[in-house]
CSV table of C-alpha atoms in Angstrom, one decimal:
chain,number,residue,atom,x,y,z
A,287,UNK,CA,54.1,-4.6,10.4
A,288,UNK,CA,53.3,-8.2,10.0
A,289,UNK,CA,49.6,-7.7,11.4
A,290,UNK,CA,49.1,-5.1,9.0
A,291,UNK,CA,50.8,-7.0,6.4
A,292,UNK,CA,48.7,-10.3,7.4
A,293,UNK,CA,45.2,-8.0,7.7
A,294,UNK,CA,46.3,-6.5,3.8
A,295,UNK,CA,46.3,-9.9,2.2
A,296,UNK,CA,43.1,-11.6,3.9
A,297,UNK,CA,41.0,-8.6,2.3
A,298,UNK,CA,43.2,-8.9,-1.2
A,299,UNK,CA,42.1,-13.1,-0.7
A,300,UNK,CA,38.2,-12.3,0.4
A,301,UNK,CA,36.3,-11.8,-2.7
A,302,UNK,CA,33.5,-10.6,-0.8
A,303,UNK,CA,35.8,-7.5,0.3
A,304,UNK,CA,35.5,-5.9,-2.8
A,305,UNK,CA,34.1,-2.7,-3.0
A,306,UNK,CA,31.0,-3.0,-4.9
A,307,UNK,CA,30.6,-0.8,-8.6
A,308,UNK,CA,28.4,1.8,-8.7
A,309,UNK,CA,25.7,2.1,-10.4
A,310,UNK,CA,25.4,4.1,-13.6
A,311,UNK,CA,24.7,7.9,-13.1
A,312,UNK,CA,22.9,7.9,-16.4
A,313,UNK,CA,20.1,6.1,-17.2
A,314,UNK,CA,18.1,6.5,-21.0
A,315,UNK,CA,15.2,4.7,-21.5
A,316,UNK,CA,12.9,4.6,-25.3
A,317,UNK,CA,9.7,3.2,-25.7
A,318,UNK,CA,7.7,3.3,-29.5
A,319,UNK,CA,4.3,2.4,-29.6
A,320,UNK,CA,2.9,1.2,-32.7
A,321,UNK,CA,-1.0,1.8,-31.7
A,322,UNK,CA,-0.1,5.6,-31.3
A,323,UNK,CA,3.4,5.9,-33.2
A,324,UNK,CA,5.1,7.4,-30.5
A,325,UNK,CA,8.0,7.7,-29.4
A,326,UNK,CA,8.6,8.0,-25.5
A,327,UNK,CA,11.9,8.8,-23.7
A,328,UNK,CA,13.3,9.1,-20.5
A,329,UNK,CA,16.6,10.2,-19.4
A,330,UNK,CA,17.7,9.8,-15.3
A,331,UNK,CA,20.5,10.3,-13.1
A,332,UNK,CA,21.1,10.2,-9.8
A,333,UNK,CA,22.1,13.0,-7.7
A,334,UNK,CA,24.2,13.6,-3.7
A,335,UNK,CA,24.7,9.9,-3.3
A,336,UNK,CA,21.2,8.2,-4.5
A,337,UNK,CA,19.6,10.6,-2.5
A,338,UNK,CA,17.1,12.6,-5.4
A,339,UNK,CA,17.1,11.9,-8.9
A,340,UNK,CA,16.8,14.0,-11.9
A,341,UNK,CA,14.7,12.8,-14.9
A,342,UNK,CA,13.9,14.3,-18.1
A,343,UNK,CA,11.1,13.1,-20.6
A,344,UNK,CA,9.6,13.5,-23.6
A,345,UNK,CA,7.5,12.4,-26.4
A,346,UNK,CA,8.2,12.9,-30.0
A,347,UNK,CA,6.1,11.4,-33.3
A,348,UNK,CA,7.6,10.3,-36.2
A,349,UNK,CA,7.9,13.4,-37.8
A,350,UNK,CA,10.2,13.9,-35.0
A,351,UNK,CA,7.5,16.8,-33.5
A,352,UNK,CA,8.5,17.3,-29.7
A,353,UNK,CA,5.4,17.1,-26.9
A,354,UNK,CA,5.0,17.0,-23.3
A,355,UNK,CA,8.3,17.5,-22.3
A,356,UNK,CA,9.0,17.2,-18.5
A,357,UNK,CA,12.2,18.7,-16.0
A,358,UNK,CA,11.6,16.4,-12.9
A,359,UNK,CA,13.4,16.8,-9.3
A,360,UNK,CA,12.5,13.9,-7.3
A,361,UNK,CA,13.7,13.0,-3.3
A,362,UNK,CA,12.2,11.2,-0.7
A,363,UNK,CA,10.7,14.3,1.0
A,364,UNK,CA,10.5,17.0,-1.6
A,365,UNK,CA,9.5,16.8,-5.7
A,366,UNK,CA,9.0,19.7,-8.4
A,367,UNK,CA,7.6,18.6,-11.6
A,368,UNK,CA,8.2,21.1,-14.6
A,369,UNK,CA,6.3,21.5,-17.6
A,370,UNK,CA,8.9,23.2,-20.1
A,371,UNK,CA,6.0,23.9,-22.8
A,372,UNK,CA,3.5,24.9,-20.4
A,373,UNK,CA,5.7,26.9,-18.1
A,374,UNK,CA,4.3,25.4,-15.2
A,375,UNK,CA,5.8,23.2,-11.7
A,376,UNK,CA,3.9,21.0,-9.7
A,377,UNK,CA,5.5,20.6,-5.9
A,378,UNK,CA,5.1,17.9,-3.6
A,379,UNK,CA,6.4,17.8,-0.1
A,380,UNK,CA,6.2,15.5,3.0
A,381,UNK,CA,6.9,16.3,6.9
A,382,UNK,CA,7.3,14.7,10.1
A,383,UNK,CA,5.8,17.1,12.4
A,384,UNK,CA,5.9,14.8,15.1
A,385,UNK,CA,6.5,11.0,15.8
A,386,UNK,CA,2.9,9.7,13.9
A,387,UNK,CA,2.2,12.8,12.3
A,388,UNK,CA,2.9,13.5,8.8
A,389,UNK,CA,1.9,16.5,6.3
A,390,UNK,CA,1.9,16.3,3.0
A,391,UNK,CA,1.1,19.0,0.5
A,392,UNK,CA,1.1,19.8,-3.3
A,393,UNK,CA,0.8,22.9,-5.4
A,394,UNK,CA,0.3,23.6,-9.1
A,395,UNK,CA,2.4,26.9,-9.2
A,396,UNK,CA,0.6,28.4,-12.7
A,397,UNK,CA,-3.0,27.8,-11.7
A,398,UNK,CA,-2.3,28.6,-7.5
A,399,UNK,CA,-4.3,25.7,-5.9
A,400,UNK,CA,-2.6,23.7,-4.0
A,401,UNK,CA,-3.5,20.5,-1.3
A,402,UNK,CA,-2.8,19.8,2.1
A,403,UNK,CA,-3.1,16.4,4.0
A,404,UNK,CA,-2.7,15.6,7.6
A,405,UNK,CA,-2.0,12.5,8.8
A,406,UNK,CA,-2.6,10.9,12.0
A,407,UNK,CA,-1.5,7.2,13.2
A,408,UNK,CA,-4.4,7.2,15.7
A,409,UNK,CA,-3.9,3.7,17.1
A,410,UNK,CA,-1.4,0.4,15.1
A,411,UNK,CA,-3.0,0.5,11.4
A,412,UNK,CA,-5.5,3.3,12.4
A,413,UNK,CA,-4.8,6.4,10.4
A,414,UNK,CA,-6.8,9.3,10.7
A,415,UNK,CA,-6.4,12.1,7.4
A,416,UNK,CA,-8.0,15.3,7.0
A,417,UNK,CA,-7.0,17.0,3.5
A,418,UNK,CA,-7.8,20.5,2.6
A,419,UNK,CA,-7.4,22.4,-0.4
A,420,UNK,CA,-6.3,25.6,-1.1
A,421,UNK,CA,-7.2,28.2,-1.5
A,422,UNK,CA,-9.6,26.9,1.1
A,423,UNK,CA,-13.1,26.0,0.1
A,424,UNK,CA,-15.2,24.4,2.7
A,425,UNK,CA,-15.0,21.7,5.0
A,426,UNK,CA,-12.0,19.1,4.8
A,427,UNK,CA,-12.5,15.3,3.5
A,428,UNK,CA,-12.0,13.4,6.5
A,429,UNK,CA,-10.7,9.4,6.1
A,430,UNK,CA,-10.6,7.2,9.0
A,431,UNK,CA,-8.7,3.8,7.8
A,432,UNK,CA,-8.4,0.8,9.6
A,433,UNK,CA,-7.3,-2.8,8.9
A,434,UNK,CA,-10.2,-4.1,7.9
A,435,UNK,CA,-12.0,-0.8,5.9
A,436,UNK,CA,-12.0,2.8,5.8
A,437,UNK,CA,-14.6,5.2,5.6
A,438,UNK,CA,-14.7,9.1,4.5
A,439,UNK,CA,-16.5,12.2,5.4
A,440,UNK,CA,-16.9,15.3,2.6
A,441,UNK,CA,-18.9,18.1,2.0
A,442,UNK,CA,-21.2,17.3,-0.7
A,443,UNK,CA,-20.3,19.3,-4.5
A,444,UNK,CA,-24.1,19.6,-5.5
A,445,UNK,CA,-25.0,21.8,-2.4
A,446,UNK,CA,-23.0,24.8,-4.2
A,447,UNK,CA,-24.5,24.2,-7.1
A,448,UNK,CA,-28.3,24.6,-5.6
A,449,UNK,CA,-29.9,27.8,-7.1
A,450,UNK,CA,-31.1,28.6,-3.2
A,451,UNK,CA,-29.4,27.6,0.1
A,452,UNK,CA,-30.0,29.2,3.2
A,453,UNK,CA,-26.8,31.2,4.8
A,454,UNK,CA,-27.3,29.3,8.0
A,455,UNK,CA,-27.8,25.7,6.6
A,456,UNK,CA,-25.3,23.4,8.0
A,457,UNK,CA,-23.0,21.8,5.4
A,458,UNK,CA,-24.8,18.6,3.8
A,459,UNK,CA,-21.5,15.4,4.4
A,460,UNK,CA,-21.2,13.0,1.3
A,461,UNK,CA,-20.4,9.1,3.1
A,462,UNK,CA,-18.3,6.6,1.0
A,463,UNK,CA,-16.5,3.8,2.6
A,464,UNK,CA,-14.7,0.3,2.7
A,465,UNK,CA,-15.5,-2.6,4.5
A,466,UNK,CA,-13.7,-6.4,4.3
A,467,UNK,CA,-14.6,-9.1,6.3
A,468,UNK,CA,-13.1,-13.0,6.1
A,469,UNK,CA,-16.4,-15.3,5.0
A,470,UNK,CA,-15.4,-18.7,5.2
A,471,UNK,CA,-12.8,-19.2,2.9
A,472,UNK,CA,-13.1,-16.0,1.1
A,473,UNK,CA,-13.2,-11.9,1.7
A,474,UNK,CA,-16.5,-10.0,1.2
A,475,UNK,CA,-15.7,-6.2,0.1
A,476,UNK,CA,-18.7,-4.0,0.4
A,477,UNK,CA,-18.0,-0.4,-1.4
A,478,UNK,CA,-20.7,2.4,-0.8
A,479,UNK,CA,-20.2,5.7,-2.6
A,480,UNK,CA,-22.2,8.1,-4.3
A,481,UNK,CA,-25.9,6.2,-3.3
A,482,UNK,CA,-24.2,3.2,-5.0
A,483,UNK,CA,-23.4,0.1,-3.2
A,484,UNK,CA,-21.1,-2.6,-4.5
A,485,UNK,CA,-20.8,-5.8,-2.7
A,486,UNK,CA,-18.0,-8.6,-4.0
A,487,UNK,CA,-16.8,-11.8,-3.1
A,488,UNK,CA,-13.3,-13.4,-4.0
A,489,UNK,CA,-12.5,-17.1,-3.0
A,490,UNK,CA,-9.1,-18.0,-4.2
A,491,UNK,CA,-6.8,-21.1,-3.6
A,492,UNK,CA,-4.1,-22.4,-5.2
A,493,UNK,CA,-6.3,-23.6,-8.3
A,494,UNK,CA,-9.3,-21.3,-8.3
A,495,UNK,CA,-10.3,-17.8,-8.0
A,496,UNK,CA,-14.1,-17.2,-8.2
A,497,UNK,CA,-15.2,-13.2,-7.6
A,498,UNK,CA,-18.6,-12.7,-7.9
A,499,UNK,CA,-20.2,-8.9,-7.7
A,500,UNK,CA,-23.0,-6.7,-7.4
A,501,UNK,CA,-23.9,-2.9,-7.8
A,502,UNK,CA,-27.3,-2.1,-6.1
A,503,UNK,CA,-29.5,-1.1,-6.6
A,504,UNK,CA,-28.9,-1.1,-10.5
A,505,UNK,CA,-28.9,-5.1,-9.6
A,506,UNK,CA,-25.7,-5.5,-12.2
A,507,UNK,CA,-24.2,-8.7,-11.6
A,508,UNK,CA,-20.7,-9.8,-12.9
A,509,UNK,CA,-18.9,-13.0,-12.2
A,510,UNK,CA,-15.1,-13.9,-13.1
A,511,UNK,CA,-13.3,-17.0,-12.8
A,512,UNK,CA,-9.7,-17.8,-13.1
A,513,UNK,CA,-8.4,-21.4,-12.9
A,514,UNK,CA,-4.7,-22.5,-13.0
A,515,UNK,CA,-4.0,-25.4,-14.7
A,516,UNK,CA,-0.5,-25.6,-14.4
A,517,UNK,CA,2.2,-23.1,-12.9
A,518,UNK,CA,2.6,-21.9,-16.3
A,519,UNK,CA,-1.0,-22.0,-17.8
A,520,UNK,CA,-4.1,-20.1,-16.3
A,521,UNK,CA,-7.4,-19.4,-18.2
A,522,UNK,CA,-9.5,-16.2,-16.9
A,523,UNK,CA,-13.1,-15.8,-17.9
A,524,UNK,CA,-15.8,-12.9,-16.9
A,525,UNK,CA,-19.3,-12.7,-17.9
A,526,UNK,CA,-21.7,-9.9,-17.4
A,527,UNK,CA,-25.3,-10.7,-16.6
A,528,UNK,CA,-26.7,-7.6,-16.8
A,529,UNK,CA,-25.2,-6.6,-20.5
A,530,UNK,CA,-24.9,-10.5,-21.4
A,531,UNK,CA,-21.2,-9.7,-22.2
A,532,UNK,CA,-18.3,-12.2,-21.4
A,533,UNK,CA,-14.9,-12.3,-21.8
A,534,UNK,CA,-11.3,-15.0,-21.8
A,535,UNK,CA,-8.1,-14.5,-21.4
A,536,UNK,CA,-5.6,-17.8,-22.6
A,537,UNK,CA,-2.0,-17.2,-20.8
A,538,UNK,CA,1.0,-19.4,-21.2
A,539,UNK,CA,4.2,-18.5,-19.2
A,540,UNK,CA,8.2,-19.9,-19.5
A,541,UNK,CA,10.0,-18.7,-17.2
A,542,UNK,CA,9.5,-15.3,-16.0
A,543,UNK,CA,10.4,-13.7,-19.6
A,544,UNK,CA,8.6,-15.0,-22.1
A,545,UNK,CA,4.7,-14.7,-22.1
A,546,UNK,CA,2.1,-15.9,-24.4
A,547,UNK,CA,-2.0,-14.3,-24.0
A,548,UNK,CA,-4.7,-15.0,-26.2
A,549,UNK,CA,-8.7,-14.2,-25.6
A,550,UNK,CA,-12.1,-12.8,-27.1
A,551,UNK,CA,-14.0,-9.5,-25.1
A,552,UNK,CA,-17.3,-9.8,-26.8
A,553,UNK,CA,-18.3,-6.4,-25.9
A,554,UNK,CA,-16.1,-5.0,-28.6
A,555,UNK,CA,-16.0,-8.3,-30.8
A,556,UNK,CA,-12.8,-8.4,-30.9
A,557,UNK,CA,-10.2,-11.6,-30.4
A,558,UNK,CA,-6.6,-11.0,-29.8
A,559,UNK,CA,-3.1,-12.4,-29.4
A,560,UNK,CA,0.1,-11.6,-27.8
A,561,UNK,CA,3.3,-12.5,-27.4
A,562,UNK,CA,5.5,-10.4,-24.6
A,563,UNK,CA,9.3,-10.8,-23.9
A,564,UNK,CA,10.4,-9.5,-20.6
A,565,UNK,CA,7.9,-9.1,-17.5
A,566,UNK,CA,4.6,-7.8,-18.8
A,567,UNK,CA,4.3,-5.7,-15.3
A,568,UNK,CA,7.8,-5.6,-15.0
A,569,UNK,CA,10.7,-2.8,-15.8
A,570,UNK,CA,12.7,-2.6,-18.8
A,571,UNK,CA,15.7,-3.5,-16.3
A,572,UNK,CA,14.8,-7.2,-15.1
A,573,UNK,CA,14.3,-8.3,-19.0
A,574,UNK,CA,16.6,-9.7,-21.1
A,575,UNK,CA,19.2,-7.5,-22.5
A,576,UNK,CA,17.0,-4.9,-20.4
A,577,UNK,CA,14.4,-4.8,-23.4
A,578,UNK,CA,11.1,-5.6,-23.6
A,579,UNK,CA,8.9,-6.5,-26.4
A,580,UNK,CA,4.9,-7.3,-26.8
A,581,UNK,CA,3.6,-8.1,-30.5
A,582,UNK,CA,-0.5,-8.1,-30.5
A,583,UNK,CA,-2.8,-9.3,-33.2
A,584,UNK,CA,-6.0,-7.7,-33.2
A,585,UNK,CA,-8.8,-9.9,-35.2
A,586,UNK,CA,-12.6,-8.0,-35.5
A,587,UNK,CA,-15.1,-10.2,-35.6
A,588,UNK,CA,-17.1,-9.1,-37.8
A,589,UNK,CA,-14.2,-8.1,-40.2
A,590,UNK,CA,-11.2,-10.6,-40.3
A,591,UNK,CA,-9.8,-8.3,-43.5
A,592,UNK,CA,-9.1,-5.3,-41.2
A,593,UNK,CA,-6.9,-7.4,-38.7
A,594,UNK,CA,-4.0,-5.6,-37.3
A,595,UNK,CA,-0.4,-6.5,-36.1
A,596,UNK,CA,0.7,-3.9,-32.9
A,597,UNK,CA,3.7,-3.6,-31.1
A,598,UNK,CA,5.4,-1.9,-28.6
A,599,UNK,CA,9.4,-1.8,-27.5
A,600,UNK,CA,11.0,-0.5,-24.6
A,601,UNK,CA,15.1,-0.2,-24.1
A,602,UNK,CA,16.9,0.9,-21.3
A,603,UNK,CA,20.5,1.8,-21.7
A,604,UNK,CA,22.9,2.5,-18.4
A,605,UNK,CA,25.7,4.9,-19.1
């Protein structure tokens, strides 16, 4: 008795003994857009444990007219997505067939195609994918990634529509890939798709980022800079040789909450401001009173008169 009695106290006197709260079933999230003046909600729970969730969302105007609503079932293997105006589901599952092979498929019930991915760990951060769709229509698109690139295989669209093909023509490929190499203190990406080659640059240290680019062979050449003044003030400036268009972005940061942007794209001679409260990539749930807030000022130009004041909200409440 006086082990168990001596056991019951030292957990009553640990505060780390505890047992922890859970976390709210119910989760309703709003967002209003100004730009758009709508209205867009989202209402979650979790379901068996934290092991799927159910979501519901929605969109509604300020006439209070109801759009895009959404029934979603979501797990770590299996999800249904359905459309309650359109009468439609989207399914998505994933399955270990064996120890490095996974298959993943989806399928848009109301329109019966569907897609089908294999995938392959070949070798440590080799993977090896062959997709399909279905109903089946020619080859599969093959992708062989690696660490340093990938590169795709897939039958090329514009044979089918070719007024005249011959019925024993092999199937014409289309090539695309991804290749990154370390250049001295920087990583070269060179991107080929579609007869279009795009070679970039990025050198970044703690101070300066400098990415220039090229498409060839249209010869279009772009150039950004970003510089870091401060840990809590950064300037980023692009500029366009080919279209002689440029454009800054001013940023000041306290804390992780509180944001302030200003720039100028001259493409659309526009210059802008913003202020943002809570984590501009963030979620509603890591900002202040889990609610986050961006007001924009939009000034054309060429006509200060029609300047504009936007903003956007989003709250999350936990029930």
């Amino acid at each position: 008795m006086s082990d168990l009695r001596e056991m019951a106290e030292s957990v009553s006197s640990n505060p780390n003994s505890e047992i922890p709260q859970r976390r709210p079933s119910i989760r309703v999230t709003t967002e209003y857009d100004s730009d758009t003046s709508l209205f867009f909600h989202k209402v979650s729970c979790k379901l068996f444990d934290n092991l799927a969730k159910l979501k519901l969302s929605f969109q509604n105007n300020s006439k209070g007219h109801v759009s895009d609503p959404q029934l979603s079932f979501i797990s770590k293997r299996i999800s249904c997505h359905y459309d309650l105006h359109e009468h439609n589901a989207l399914l998505n599952g994933s399955f270990d067939i064996a120890p490095g092979l996974q298959i993943t498929a989806a399928h848009d019930v109301k329109a019966q195609l569907g897609q089908v991915t294999m995938v392959a760990d070949l070798a440590p951060s080799c993977k090896l994918e062959l997709t399909s769709l279905l109903p089946s229509v020619g080859l599969p698109k093959a992708a062989l990634k690696f660490p340093f690139g990938e590169v795709s295989f897939e039958e090329n669209e514009d044979q089918e529509e070719e007024e005249e093909v011959e019925v024993d023509a092999a199937p014409k490929l289309a090539f695309s890939g991804i290749l990154k190499a370390q250049v001295h203190k920087g990583i070269l990406n060179a991107q080929y798709r579609e007869d279009m080659l795009n070679l970039r640059y990025s050198f970044k240290d703690e101070q300066t980022t400098f990415i220039p680019s090229i498409s060839l062979p249209s010869n279009a050449l772009s150039v950004s800079f970003k510089r870091r003044f401060s840990p809590s003030d950064k300037l980023s400036y692009l500029y366009n040789f080919d279209t002689n268009y440029w454009s800054a972005v001013y940023k000041h940061t306290v804390g992780k909450d509180y944001k302030v942007k200003a720039g100028y794209d001259s493409e659309i001679r526009l210059g802008w401001a913003s202020i943002w409260v809570g984590d501009e990539d963030g979620k509603a749930k890591t900002a202040p009173m889990k609610t986050k807030v961006q007001l924009m000022l939009q000034v054309p130009k060429d006509d200060i008169r029609s300047s504009a004041l936007m903003f956007r909200v989003k709250k999350r409440w936990d029930i």
